[in-house]
Short mmCIF file of C-alpha atoms in Angstrom, two decimals:
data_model
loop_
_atom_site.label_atom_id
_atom_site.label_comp_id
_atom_site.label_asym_id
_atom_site.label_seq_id
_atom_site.Cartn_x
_atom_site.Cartn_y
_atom_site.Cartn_z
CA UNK T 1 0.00 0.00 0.00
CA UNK T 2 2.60 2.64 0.98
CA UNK T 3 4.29 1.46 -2.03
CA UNK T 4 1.28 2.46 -4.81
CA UNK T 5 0.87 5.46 -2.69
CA UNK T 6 4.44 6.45 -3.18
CA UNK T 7 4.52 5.72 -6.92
CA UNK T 8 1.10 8.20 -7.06
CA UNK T 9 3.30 10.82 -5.84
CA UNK T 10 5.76 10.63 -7.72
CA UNK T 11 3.42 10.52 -11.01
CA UNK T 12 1.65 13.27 -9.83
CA UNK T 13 5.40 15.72 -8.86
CA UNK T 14 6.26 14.26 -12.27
CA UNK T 15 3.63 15.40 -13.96
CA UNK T 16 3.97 18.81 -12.17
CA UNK T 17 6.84 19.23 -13.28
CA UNK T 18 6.42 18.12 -16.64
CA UNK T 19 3.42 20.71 -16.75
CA UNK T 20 5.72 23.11 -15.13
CA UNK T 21 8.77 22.66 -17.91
CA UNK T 22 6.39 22.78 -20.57
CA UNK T 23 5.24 26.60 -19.38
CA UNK T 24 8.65 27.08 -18.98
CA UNK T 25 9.45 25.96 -22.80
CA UNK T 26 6.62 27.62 -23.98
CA UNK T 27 6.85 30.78 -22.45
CA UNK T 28 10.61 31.65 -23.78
CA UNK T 29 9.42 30.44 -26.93
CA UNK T 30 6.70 33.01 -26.66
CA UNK T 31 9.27 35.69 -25.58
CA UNK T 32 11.53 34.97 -28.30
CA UNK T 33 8.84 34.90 -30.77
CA UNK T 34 7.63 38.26 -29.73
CA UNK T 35 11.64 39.24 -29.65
CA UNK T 36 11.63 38.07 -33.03
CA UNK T 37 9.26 40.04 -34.22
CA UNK T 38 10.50 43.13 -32.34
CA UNK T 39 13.51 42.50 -33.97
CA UNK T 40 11.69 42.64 -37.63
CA UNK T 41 10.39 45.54 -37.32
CA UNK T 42 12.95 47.06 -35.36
CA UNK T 43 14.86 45.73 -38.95
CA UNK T 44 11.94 47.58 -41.22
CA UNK T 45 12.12 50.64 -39.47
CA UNK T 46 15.72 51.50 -39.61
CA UNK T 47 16.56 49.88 -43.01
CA UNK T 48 19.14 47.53 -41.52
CA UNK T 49 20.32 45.42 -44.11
CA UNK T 50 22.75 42.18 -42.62
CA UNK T 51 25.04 40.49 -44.89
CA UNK T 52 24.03 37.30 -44.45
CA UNK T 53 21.84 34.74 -41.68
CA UNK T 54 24.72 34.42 -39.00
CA UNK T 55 24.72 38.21 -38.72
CA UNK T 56 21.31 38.28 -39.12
CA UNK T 57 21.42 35.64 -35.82
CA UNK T 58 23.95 37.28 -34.12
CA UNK T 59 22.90 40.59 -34.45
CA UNK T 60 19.40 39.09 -33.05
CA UNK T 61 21.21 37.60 -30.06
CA UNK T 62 22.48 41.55 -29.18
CA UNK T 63 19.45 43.03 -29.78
CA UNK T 64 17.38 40.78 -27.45
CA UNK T 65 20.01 41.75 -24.46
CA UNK T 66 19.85 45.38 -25.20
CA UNK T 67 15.80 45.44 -24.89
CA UNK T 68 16.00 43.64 -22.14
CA UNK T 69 18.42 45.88 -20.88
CA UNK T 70 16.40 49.26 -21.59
CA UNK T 71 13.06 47.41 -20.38
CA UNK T 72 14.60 47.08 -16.96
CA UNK T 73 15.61 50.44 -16.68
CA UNK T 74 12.40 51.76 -17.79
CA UNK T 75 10.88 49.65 -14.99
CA UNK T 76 12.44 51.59 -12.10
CA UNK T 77 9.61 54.20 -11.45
CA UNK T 78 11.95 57.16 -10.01
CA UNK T 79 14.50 57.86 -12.83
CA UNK T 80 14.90 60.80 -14.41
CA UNK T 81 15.56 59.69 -18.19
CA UNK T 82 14.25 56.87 -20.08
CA UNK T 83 16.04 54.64 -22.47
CA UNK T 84 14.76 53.51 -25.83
CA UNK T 85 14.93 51.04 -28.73
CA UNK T 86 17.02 53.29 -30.82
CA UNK T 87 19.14 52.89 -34.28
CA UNK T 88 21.51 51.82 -32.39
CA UNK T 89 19.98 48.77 -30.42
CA UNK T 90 21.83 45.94 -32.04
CA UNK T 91 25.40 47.22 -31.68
CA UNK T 92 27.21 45.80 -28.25
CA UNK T 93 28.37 48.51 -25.98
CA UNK T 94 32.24 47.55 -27.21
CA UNK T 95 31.30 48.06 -31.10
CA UNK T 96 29.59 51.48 -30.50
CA UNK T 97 32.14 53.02 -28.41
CA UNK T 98 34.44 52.50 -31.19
CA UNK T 99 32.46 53.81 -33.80
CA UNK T 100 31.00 57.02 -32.20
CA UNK T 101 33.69 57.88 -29.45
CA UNK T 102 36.55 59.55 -30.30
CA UNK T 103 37.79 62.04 -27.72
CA UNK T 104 41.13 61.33 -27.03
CA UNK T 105 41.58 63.77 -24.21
CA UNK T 106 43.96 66.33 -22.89
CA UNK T 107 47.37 65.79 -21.06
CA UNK T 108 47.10 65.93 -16.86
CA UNK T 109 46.68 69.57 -16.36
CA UNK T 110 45.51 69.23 -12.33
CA UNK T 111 43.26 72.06 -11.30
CA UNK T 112 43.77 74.85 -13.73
CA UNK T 113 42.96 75.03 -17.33
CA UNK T 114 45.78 75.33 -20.28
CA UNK T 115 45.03 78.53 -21.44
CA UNK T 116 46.71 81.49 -19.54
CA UNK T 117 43.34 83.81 -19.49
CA UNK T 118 39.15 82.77 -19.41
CA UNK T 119 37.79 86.06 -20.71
CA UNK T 120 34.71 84.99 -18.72
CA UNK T 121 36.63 85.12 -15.38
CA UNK T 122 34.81 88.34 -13.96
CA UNK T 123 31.62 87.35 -15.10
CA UNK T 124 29.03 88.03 -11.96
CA UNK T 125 25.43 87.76 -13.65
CA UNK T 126 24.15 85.22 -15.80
CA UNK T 127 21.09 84.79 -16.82
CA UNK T 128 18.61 81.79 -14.63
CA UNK T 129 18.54 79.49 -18.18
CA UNK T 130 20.08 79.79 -21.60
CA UNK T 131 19.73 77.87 -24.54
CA UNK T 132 21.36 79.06 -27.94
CA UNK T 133 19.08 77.39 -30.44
CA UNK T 134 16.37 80.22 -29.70
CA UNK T 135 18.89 82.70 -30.06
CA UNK T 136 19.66 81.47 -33.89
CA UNK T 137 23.46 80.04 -32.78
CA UNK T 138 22.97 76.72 -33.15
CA UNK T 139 23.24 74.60 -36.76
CA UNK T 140 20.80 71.37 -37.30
CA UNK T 141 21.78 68.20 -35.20
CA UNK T 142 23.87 66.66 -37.50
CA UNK T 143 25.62 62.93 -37.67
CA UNK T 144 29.19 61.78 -37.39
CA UNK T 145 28.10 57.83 -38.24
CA UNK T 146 30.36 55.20 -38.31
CA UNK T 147 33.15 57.53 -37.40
CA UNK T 148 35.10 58.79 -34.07
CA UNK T 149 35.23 62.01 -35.23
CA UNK T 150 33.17 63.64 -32.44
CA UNK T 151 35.87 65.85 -31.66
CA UNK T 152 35.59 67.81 -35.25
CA UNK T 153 31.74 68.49 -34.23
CA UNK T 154 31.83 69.06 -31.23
CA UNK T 155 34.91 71.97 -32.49
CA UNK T 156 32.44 72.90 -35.45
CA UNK T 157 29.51 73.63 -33.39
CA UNK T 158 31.08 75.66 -30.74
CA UNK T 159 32.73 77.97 -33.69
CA UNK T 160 28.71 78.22 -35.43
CA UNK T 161 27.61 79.43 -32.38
CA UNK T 162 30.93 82.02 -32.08
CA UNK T 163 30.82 83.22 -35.45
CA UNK T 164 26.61 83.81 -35.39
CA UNK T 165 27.35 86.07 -32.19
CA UNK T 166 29.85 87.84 -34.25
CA UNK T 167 28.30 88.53 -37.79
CA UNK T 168 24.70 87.65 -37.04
CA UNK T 169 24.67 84.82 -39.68
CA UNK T 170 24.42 81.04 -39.03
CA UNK T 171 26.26 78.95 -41.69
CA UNK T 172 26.98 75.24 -41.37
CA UNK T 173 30.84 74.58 -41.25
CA UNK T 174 32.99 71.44 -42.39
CA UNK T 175 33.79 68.68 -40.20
CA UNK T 176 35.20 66.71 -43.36
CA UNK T 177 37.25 69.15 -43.75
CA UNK T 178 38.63 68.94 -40.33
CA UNK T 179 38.64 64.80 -40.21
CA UNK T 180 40.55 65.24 -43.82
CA UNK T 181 42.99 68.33 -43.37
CA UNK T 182 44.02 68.23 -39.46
CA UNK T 183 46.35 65.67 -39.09
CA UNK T 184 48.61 67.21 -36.26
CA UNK T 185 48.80 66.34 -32.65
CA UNK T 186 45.74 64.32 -31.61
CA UNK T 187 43.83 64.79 -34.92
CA UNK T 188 43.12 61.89 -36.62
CA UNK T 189 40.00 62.10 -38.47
CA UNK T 190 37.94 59.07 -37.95
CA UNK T 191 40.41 57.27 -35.10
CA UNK T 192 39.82 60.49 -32.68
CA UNK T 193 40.98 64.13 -31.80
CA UNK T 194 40.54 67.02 -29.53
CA UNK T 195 38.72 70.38 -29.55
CA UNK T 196 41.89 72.38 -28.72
CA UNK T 197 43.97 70.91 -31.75
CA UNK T 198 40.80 71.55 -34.25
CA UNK T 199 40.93 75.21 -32.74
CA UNK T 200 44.14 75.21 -33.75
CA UNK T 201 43.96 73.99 -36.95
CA UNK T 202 41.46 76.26 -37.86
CA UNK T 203 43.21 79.30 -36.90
CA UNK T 204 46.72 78.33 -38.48
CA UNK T 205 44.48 77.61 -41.96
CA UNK T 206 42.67 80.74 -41.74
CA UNK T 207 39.33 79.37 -41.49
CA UNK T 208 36.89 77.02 -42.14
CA UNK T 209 35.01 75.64 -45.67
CA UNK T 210 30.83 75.80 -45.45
CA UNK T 211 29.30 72.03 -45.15
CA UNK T 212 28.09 72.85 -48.68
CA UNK T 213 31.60 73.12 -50.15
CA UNK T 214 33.50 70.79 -48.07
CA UNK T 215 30.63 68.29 -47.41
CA UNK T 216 30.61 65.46 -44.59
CA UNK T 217 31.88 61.92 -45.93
CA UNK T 218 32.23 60.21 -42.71
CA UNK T 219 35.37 58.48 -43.77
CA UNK T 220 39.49 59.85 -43.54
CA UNK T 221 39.87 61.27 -46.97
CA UNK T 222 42.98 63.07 -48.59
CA UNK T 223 42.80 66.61 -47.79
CA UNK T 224 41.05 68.96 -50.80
CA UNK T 225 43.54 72.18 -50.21
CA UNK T 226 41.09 73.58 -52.92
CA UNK T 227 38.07 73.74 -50.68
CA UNK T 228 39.91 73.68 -47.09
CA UNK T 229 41.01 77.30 -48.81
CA UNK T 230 37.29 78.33 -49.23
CA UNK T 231 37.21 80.09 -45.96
CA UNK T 232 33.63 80.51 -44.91
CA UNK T 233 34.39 82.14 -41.45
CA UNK T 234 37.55 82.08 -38.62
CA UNK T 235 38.50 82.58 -35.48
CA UNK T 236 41.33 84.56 -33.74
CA UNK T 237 42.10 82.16 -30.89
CA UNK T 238 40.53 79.65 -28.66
CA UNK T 239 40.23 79.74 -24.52
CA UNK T 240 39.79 76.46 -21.91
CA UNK T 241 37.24 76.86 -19.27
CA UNK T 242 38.94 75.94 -15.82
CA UNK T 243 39.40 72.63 -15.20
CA UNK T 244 36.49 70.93 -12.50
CA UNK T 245 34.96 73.91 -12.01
CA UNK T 246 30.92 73.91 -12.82
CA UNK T 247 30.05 77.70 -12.03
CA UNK T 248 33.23 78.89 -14.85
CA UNK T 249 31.22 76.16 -17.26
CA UNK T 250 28.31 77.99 -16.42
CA UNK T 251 29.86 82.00 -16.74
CA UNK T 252 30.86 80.20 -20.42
CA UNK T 253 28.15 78.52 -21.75
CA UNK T 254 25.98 81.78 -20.70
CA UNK T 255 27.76 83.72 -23.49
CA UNK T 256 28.35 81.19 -26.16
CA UNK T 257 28.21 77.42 -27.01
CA UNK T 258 31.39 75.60 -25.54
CA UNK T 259 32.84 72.50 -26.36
CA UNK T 260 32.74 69.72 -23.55
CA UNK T 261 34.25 66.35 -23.17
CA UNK T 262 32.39 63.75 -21.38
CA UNK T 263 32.38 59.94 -20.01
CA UNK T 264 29.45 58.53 -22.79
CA UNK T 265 30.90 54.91 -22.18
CA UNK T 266 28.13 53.15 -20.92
CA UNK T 267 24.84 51.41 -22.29
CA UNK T 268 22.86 54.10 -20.57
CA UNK T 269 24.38 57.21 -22.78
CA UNK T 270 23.98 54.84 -26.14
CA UNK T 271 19.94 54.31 -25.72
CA UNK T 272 19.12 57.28 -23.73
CA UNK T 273 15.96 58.93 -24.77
CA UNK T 274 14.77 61.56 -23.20
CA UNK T 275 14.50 63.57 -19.56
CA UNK T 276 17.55 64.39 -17.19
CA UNK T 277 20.27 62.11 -17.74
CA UNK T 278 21.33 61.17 -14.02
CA UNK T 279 23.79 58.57 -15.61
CA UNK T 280 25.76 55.83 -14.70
CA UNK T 281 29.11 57.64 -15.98
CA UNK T 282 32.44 58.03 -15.09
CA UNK T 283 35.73 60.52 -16.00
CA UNK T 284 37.46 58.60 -18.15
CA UNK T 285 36.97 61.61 -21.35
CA UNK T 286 35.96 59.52 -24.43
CA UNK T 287 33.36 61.82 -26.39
CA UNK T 288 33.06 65.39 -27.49
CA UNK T 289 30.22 67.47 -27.48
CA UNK T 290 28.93 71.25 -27.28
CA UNK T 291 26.89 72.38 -24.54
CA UNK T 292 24.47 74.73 -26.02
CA UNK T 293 22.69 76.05 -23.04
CA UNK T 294 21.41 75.16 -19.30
CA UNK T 295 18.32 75.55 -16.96
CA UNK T 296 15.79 73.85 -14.48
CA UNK T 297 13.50 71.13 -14.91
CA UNK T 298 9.94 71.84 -13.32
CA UNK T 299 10.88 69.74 -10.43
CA UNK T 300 13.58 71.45 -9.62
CA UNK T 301 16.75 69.42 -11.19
CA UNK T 302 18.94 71.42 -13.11
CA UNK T 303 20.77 70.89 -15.94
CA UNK T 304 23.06 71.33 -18.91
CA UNK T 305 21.49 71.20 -22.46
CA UNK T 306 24.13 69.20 -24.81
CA UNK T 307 23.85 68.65 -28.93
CA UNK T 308 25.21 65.47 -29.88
CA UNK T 309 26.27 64.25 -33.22
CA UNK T 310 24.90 61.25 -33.48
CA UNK T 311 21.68 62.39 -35.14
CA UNK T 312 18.23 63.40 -34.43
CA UNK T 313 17.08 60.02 -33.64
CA UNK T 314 18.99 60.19 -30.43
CA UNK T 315 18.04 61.60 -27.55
CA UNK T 316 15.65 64.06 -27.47
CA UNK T 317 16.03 65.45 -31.03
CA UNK T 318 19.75 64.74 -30.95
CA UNK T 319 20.36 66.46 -27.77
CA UNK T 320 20.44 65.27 -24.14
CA UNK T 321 19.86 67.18 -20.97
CA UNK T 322 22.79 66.22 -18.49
CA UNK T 323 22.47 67.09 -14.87
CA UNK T 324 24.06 70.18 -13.34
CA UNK T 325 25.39 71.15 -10.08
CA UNK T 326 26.32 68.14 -8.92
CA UNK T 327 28.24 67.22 -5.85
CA UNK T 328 31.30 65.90 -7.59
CA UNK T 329 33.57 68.78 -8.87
CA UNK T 330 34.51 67.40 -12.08
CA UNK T 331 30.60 67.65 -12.89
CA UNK T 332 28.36 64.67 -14.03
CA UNK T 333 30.54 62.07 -16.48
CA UNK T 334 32.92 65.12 -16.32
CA UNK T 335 31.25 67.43 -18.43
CA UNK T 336 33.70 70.53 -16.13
CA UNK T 337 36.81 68.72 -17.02
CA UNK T 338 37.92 69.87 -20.26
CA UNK T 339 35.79 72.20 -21.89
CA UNK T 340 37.14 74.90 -24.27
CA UNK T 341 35.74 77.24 -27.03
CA UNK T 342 37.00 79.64 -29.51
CA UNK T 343 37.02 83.21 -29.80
CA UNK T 344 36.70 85.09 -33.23
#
């Protein structure tokens, strides 16, 4: 008797946990059915075209740990920012890095900047928010692609914005020209560069082509000497804002878009989507960008408004709202580190 009563049990845990398996099986294959088909249209809407089936796979494989990834931050109720699905969903952290970072930073230069004056040094009043796109300073969000030449827009942008304060006219400058032509120092087009060295470029050449006669490639290309000496505007020189030092950043971007280095290394910066980035970033300087203004979310956050160049897809129209006034001096993913801008 105890016997049959013990083989009962165990055809009854057995077929528990048959039952149990089979929800089990079924339910992933539900989950990467409806992954699947994420993945399809995620495929259809950005025109993504894979070379063959084991891309095809392996890109799926990516793609699947990225949603996942931006699902569970969405979860968390209390963020500030939200993550999305984006263009760039089934690239691996690694692989995107090396296509869209390219800052390569400056030499240790402690507490102080490089630059022997900051012609913003005695400013006392700035206005409570700022942003330079209202103010007819700032070009189109525009796209580096597949190549670490963030440095040459970040450069660009901040000498739009210099040269509309000065003549009153917005024109769209080259970065091709600076990827192809500025090939001293850090400069090296598509493998990385620095802000300081495109300044310097630019003032050494004279100026800078339009976009329209030098027009973005997104590749290294031979310099065109013909069109690098169409000079569209210049500068006379080029300041750094003091090193780790949020309120000089602030007395800056007040009176013109500056150029800013940050920490845009992790999965967070790649699929953010909108609101106050409150990151998960470091210091280690690996991306160039302009910070085209500042203010104060409704509940009170503040923050510093940043054009990328990695299109208008990203972000909130290409740009992303970074958080200001933080407790760490070297600002949030070091935005106060290294920041620069010219002067014309």
């Amino acid at each position: 008797m105890g016997s049959t009563n013990q083989n009962q049990f165990a055809c009854v845990v057995f077929i528990i946990l048959g039952l149990w398996v089979s929800h089990s099986v079924s339910r992933t294959l539900n989950d990467d059915a409806s992954m699947l088909e994420k993945h399809e249209q995620w495929i259809a809407l950005h025109g993504r075209v894979y070379k063959d089936v084991a891309e095809k796979e392996r890109r799926f494989v990516i793609f699947k740990e990225n949603v996942k990834l931006i699902e569970s931050h969405n979860r968390v109720g209390d963020r500030l920012y939200k993550l999305s699905v984006n263009e760039f969903a089934d690239q691996t952290n690694k692989e995107f890095k090396a296509a869209r970072n390219g800052y390569k930073g400056l030499p240790s230069m402690g507490e102080t900047s490089l630059s022997s004056s900051f012609k913003y040094e005695n400013v006392t009043a700035v206005p409570s928010s700022m942003d330079w796109r209202k103010k007819g300073a700032v070009t189109p969000v525009k796209d580096q692609g597949q190549c670490g030449c963030c440095w040459a827009f970040s450069a660009v942008a901040a000498m739009e914005g210099v040269t509309q304060l000065k003549t009153g006219k917005l024109v769209s400058l080259s970065e091709q020209e600076l990827v192809d032509c500025d090939v001293k120092g850090e400069d090296q087009g598509c493998q990385g560069g620095l802000m300081d060295d495109a300044f310097e470029f630019i003032i050494n050449n004279k100026g800078l082509a339009t976009e329209v006669i030098y027009p973005y490639m997104g590749v290294d290309n031979t310099c065109n000497a013909k069109k690098a000496a169409s000079h569209a505007a210049k500068i006379n020189g080029h300041e750094d804002v003091p090193a780790n030092n949020e309120k000089a950043l602030l007395k800056a971007v007040a009176n013109q878009p500056i150029s800013v280095a940050i920490d845009a290394s992790g999965s967070a910066f790649q699929f953010y989507s909108s609101g106050i980035f409150t990151g998960e970033c470091g210091t280690e300087l690996d991306h160039g960008v302009t910070a085209v203004g500042y203010g104060t979310d409704e509940d009170g956050t503040k923050y510093w408004l940043v054009k990328n160049s990695w299109g208008a897809s990203w972000g909130e129209n290409g740009y992303i709202r970074m958080q200001r006034d933080i407790d760490a001096k070297e600002g949030l993913c070091g935005i106060a580190m290294e920041s620069s801008y010219p002067t014309a």
